[in-house]
PDB file of C-alpha atoms in Angstrom:
ATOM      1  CA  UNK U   1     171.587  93.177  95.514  1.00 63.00           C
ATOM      2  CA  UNK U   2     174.369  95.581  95.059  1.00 70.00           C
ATOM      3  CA  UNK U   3     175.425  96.748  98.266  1.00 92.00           C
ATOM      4  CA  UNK U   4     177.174 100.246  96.703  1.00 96.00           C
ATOM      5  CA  UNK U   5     176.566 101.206  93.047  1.00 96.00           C
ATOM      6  CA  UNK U   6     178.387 103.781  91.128  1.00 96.00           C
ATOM      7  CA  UNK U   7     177.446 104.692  87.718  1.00 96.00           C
ATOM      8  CA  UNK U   8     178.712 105.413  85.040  1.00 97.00           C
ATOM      9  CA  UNK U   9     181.294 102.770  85.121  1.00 95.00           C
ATOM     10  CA  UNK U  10     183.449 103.905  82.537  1.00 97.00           C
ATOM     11  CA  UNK U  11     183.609 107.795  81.157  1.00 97.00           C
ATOM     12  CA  UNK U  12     185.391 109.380  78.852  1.00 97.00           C
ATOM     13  CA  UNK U  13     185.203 113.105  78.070  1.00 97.00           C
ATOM     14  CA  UNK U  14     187.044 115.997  76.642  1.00 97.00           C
ATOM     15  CA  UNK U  15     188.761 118.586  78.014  1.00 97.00           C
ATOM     16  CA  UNK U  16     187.105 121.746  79.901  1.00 97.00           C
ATOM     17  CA  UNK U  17     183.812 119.125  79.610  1.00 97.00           C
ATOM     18  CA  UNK U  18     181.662 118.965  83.160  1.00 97.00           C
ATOM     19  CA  UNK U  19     180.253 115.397  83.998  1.00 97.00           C
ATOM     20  CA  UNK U  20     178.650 113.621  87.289  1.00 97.00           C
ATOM     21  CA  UNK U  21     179.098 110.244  88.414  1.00 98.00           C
ATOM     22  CA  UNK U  22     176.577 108.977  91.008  1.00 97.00           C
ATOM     23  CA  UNK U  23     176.407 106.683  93.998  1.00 97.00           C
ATOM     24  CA  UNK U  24     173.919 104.645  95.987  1.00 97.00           C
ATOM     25  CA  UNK U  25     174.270 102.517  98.819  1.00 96.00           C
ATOM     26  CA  UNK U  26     171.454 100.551 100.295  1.00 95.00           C
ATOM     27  CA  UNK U  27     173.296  99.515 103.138  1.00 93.00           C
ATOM     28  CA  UNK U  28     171.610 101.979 105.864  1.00 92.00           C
ATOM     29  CA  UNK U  29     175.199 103.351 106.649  1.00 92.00           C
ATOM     30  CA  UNK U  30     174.995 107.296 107.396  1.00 89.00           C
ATOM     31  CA  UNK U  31     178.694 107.716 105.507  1.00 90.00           C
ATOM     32  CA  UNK U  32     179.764 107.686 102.416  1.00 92.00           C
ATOM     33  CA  UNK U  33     183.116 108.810 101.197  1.00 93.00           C
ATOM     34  CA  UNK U  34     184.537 109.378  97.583  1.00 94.00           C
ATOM     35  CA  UNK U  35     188.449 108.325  96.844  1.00 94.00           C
ATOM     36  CA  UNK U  36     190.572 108.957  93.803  1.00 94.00           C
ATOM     37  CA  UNK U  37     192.549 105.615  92.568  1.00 94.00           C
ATOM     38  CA  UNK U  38     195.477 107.420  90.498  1.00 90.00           C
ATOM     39  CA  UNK U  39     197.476 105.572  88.012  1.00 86.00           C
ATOM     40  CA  UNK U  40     199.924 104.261  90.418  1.00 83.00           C
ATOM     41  CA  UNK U  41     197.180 102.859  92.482  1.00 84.00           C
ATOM     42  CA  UNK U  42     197.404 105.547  95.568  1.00 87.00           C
ATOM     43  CA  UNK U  43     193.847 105.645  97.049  1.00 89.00           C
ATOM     44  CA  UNK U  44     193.215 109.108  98.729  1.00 90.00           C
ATOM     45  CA  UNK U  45     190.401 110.151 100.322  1.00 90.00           C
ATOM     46  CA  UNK U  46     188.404 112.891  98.696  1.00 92.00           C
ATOM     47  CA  UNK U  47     185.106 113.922 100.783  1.00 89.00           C
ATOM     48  CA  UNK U  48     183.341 112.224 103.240  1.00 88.00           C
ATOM     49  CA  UNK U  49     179.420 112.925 104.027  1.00 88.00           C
ATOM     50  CA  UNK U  50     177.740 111.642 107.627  1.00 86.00           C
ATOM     51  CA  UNK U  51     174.248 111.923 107.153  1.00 82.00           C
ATOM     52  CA  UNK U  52     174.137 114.090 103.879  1.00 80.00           C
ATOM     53  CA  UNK U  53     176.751 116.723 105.999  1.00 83.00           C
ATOM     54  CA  UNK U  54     180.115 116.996 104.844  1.00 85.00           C
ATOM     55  CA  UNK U  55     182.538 116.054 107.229  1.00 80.00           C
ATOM     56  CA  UNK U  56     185.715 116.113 105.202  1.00 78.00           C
ATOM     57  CA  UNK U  57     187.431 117.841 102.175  1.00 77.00           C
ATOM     58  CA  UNK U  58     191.001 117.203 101.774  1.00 79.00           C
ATOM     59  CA  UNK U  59     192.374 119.300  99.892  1.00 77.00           C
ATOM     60  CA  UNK U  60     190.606 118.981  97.027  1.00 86.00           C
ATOM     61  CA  UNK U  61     189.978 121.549  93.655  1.00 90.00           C
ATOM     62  CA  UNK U  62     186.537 123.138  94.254  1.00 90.00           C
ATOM     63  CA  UNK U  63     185.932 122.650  90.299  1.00 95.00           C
ATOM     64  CA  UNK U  64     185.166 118.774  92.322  1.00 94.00           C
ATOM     65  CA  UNK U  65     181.379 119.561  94.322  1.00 92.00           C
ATOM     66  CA  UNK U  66     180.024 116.561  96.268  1.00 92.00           C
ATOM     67  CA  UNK U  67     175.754 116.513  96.534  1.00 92.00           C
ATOM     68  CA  UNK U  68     174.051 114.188  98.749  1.00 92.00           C
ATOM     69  CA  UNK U  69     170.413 114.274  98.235  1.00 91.00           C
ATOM     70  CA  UNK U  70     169.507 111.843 101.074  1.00 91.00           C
ATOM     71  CA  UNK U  71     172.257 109.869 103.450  1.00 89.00           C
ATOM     72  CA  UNK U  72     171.577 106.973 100.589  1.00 94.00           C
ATOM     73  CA  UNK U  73     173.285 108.819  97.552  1.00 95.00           C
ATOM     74  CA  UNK U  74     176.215 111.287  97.446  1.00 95.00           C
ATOM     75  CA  UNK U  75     176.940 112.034  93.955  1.00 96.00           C
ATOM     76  CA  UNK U  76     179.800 113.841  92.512  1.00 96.00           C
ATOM     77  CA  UNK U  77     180.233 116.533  90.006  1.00 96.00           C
ATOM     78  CA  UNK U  78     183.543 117.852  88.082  1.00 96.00           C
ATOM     79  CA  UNK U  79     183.306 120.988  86.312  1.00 96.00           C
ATOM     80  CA  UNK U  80     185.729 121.676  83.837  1.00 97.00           C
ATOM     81  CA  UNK U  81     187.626 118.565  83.286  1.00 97.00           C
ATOM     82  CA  UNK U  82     191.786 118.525  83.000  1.00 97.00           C
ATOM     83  CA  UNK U  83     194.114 115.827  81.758  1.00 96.00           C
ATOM     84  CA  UNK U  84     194.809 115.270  85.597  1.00 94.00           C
ATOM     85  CA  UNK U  85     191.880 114.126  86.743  1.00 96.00           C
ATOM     86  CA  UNK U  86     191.872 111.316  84.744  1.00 96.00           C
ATOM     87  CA  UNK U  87     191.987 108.338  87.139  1.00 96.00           C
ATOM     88  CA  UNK U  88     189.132 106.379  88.791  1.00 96.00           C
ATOM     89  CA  UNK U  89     186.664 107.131  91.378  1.00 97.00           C
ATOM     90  CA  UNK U  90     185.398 104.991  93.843  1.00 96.00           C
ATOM     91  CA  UNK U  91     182.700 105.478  96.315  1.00 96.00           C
ATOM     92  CA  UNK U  92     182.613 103.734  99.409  1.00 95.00           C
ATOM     93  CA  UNK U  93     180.097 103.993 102.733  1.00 94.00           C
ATOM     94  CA  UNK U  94     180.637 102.454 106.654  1.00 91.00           C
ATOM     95  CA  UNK U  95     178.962 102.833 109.741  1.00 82.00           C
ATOM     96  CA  UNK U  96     181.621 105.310 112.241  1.00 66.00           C
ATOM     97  CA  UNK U  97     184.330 103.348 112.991  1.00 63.00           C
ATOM     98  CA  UNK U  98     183.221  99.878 111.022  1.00 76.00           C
ATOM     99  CA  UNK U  99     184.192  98.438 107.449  1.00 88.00           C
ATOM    100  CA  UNK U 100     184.100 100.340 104.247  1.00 91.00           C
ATOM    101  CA  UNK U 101     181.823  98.751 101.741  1.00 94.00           C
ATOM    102  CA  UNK U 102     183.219 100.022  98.317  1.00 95.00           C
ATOM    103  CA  UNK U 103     181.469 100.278  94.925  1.00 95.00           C
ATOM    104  CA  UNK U 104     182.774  99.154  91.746  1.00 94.00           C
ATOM    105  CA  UNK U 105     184.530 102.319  90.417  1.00 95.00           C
ATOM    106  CA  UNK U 106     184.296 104.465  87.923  1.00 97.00           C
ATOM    107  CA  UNK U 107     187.318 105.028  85.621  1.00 96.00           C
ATOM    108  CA  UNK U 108     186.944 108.838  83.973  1.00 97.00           C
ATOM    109  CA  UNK U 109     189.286 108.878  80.969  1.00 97.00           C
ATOM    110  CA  UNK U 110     189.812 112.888  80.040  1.00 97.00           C
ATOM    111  CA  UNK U 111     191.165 113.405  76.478  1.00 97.00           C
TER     112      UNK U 111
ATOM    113  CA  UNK Q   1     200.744 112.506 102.704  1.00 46.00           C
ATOM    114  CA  UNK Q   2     199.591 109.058 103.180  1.00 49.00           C
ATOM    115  CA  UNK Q   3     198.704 107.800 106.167  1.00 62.00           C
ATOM    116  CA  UNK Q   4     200.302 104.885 105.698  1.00 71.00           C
ATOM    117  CA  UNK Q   5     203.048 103.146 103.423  1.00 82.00           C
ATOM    118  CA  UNK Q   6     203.212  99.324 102.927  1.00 86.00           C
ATOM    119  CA  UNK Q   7     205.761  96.852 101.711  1.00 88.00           C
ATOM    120  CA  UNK Q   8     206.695  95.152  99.995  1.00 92.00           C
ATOM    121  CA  UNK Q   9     205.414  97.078  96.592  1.00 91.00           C
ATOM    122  CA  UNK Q  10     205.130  93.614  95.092  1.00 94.00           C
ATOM    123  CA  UNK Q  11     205.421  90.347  95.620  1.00 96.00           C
ATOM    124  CA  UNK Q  12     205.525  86.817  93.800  1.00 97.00           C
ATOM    125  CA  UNK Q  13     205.735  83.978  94.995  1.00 97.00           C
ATOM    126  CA  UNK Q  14     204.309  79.834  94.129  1.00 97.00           C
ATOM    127  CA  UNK Q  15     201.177  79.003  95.230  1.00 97.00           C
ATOM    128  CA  UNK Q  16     201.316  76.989  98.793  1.00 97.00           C
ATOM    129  CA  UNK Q  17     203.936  79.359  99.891  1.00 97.00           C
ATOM    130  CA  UNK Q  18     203.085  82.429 102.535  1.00 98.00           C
ATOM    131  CA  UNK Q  19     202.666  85.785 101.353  1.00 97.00           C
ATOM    132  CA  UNK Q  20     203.526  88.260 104.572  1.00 97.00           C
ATOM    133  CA  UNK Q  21     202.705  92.065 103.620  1.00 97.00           C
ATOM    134  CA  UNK Q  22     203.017  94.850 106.076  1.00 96.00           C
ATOM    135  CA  UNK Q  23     202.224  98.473 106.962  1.00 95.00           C
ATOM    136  CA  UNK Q  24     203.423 101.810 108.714  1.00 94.00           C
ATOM    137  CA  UNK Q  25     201.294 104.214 109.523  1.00 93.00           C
ATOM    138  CA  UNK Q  26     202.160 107.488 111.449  1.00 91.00           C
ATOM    139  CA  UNK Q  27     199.569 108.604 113.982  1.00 90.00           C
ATOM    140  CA  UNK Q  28     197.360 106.747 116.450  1.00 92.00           C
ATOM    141  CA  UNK Q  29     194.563 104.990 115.411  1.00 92.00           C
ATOM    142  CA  UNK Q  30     191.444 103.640 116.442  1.00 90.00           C
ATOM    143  CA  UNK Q  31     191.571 100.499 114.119  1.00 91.00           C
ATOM    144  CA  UNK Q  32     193.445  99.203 111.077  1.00 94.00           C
ATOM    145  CA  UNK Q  33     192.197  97.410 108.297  1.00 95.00           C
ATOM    146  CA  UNK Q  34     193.388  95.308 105.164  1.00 96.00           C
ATOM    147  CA  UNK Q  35     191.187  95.290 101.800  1.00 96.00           C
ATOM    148  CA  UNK Q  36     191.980  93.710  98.800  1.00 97.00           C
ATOM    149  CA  UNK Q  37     191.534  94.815  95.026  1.00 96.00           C
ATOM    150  CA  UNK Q  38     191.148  92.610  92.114  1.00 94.00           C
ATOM    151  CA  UNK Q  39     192.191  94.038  89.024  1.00 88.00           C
ATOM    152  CA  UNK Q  40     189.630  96.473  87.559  1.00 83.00           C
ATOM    153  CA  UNK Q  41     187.581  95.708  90.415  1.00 88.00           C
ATOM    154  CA  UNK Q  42     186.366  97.972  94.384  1.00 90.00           C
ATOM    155  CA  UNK Q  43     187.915  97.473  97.136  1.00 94.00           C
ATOM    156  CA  UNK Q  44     186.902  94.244  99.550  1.00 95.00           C
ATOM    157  CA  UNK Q  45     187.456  94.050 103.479  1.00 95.00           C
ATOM    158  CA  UNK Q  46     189.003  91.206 104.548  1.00 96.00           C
ATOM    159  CA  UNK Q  47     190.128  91.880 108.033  1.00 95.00           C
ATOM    160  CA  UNK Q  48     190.000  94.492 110.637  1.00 94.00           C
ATOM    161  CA  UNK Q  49     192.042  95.181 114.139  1.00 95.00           C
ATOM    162  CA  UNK Q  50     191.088  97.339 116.863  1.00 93.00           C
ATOM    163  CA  UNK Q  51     194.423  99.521 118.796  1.00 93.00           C
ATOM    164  CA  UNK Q  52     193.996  97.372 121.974  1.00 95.00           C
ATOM    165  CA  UNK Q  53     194.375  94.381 119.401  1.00 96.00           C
ATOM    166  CA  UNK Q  54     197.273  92.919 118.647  1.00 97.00           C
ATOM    167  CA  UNK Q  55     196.851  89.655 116.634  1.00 98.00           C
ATOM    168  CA  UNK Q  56     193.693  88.680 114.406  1.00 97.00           C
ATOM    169  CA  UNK Q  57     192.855  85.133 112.551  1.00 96.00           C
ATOM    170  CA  UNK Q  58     190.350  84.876 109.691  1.00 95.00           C
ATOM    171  CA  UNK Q  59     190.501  81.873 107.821  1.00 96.00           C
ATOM    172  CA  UNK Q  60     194.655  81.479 106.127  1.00 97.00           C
ATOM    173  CA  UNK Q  61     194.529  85.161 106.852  1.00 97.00           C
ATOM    174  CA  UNK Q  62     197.046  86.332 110.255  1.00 98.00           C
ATOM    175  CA  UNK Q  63     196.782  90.580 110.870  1.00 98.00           C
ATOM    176  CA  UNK Q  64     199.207  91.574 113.918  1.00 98.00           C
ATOM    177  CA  UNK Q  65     199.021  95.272 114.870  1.00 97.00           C
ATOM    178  CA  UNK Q  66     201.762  96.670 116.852  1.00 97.00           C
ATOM    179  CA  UNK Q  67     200.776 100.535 118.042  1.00 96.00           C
ATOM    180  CA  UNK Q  68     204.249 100.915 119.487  1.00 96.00           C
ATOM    181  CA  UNK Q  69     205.744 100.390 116.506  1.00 95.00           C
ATOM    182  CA  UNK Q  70     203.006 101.858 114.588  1.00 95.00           C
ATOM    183  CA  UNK Q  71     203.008  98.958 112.171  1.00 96.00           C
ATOM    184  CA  UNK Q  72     201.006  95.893 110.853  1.00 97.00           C
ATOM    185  CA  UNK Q  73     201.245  92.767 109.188  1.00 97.00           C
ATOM    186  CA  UNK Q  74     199.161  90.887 106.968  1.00 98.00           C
ATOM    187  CA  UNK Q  75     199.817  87.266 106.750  1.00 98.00           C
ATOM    188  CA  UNK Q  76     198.529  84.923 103.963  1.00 98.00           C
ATOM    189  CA  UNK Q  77     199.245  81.462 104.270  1.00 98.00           C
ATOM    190  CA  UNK Q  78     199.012  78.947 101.787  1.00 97.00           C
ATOM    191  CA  UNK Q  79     198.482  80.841  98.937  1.00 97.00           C
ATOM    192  CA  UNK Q  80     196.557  80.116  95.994  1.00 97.00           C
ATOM    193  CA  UNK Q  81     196.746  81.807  92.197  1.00 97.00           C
ATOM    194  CA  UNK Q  82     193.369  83.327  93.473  1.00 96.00           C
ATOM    195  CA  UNK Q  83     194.770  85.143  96.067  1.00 97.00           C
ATOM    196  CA  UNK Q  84     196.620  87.571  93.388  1.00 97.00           C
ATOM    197  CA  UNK Q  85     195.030  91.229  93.859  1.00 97.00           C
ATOM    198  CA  UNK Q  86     196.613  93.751  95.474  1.00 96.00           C
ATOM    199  CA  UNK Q  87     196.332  94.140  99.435  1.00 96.00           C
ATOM    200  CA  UNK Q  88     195.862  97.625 101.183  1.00 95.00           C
ATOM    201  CA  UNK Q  89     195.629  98.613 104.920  1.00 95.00           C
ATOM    202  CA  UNK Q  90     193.629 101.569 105.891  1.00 93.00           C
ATOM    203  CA  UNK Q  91     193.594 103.049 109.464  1.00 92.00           C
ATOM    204  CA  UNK Q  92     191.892 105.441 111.194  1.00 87.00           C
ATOM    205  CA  UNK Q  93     193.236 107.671 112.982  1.00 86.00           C
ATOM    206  CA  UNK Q  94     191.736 109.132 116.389  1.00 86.00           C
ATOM    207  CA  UNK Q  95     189.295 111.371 116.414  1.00 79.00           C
ATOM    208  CA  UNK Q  96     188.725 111.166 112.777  1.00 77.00           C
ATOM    209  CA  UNK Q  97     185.691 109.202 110.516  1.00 72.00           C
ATOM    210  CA  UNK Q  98     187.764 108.363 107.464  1.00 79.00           C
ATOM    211  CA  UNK Q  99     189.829 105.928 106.479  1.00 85.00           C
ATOM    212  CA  UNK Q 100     193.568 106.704 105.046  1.00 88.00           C
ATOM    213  CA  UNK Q 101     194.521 103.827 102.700  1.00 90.00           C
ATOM    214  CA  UNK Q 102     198.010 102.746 102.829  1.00 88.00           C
ATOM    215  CA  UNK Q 103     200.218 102.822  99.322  1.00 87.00           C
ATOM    216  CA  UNK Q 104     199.024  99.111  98.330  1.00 92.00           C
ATOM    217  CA  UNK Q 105     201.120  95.639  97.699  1.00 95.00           C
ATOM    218  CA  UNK Q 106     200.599  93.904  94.866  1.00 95.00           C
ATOM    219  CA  UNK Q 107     200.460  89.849  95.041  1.00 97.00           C
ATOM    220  CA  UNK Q 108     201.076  87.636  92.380  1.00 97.00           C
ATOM    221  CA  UNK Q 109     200.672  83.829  93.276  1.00 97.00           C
ATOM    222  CA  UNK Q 110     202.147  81.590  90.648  1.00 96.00           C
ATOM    223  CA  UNK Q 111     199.638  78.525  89.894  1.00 92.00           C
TER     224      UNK Q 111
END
C-alpha cells in the first residue's frame, strides 16, 4: 500500500488557470508538509499542517491555499497559475521529530 | 535561505569506490537527516542522527554529525551504479517541526 499518494502526477495548465493537487497518507502521522522541487532541484518547504492546523507558511504567495480535511489529507490549491510556479510538488508527512515519508510528486508544467 | 548547503554539487566516481558527501547547516538542530532521490522519483530516508550523536552506521552507509562545526557527512562505501540518485540532508532546527532540506549532491556511480 502506498504509504503517501499525491495525485495528479503530472499537470499541465495554462496561464491565469486554478488547479488542486491532492494528498493522502495512511501512515497515522498528524503532519504533513508540502515542498516545491524547482528546476535546480532546491527543495523548500512550503506549509506544514499538525493535525489539520497549520503550523507553518514560509513565505509563500497566498494565490497557494493549503486544505486539510482530516489529519489524513492536506490538499493544495493554486489560483491563478504563472510561468513561475512551474516546478514539482511533493507532499511529505512524519511523526514530530521522526522521518519524512514523501509521496511521489507531482510535476505542474504552466504554459 | 536554506538551511543547509551540501557539497560536493556532483560527484562521479567507479563503482567499488567511496562516495563521501557532506553538509552545513547554520542553526542548532534537533536531528539531521540524509534522503535520497531517484530521478523523477520522492524523496527516501536513508539515515537519521540525533545532536547528541555523532557517528551513525546503516548498512555501507557512515553519517557523522559534528554540532560544533555545524556540519555532516554522508559516507557511501562501496558503491554500486544503483547507488546514483541524488543525496540530500535535512535538519531540524530547535524548536521547530519542519524539516529544511539541504541544496542536494548528485551521485553518479560508473558501472
Amino acid at each position: 500500500d502506498t504509504a503517501v499518494s499525491q495525485t495528479p502526477k503530472y499537470l499541465v495548465t495554462q496561464m491565469g488557470n486554478d488547479k488542486s493537487i491532492k494528498c493522502e497518507q495512511n501512515l497515522g502521522h498528524d503532519t504533513m508538509y508540502w515542498y516545491k522541487q524547482d528546476s535546480k532541484k532546491f527543495l523548500k518547504i512550503m506549509f506544514s499542517y499538525n493535525n489539520k492546523e497549520l503550523i507553518i507558511n514560509e513565505t509563500v504567495p497566498n494565490r497557494f491555499s493549503p486544505k486539510s480535511p482530516d489529519k489524513a489529507h492536506l490538499n493544495l490549491h493554486i489560483n491563478s497559475l504563472e510561468l513561475g510556479d512551474s516546478a514539482v510538488y511533493f507532499c511529505a508527512s512524519s511523526d514530530t521529530g521522526a522521518v519524512a515519508f514523501f509521496g511521489q510528486g507531482t510535476r505542474l508544467t504552466v504554459v | 535561505s536554506q538551511q543547509g548547503e551540501e557539497d560536493p554539487q556532483a560527484l562521479s566516481i567507479q563503482e567499488g569506490e567511496n562516495a563521501t558527501m557532506n553538509c552545513s547547516y547554520k542553526t542548532s538542530i534537533n536531528n539531521l537527516q540524509w534522503y535520497r532521490q531517484n530521478s523523477g522519483r520522492g524523496l527516501v530516508h536513508l539515515i537519521l542522527i540525533r545532536s547528541n550523536e555523532r557517528e551513525k552506521h546503516s548498512g555501507r552507509l557512515r553519517v557523522t554529525l559534528d554540532t560544533s562545526k555545524k556540519s555532516s557527512s554522508l559516507l557511501i562505501t562501496a558503491s554500486r551504479a544503483a547507488d546514483t540518485a541524488s543525496y540530500f540532508c535535512a535538519t531540524e532546527p530547535l524548536d521547530t517541526d519542519k524539516l529544511i532540506f539541504g541544496t542536494g549532491t548528485r551521485l553518479q556511480v560508473f558501472p
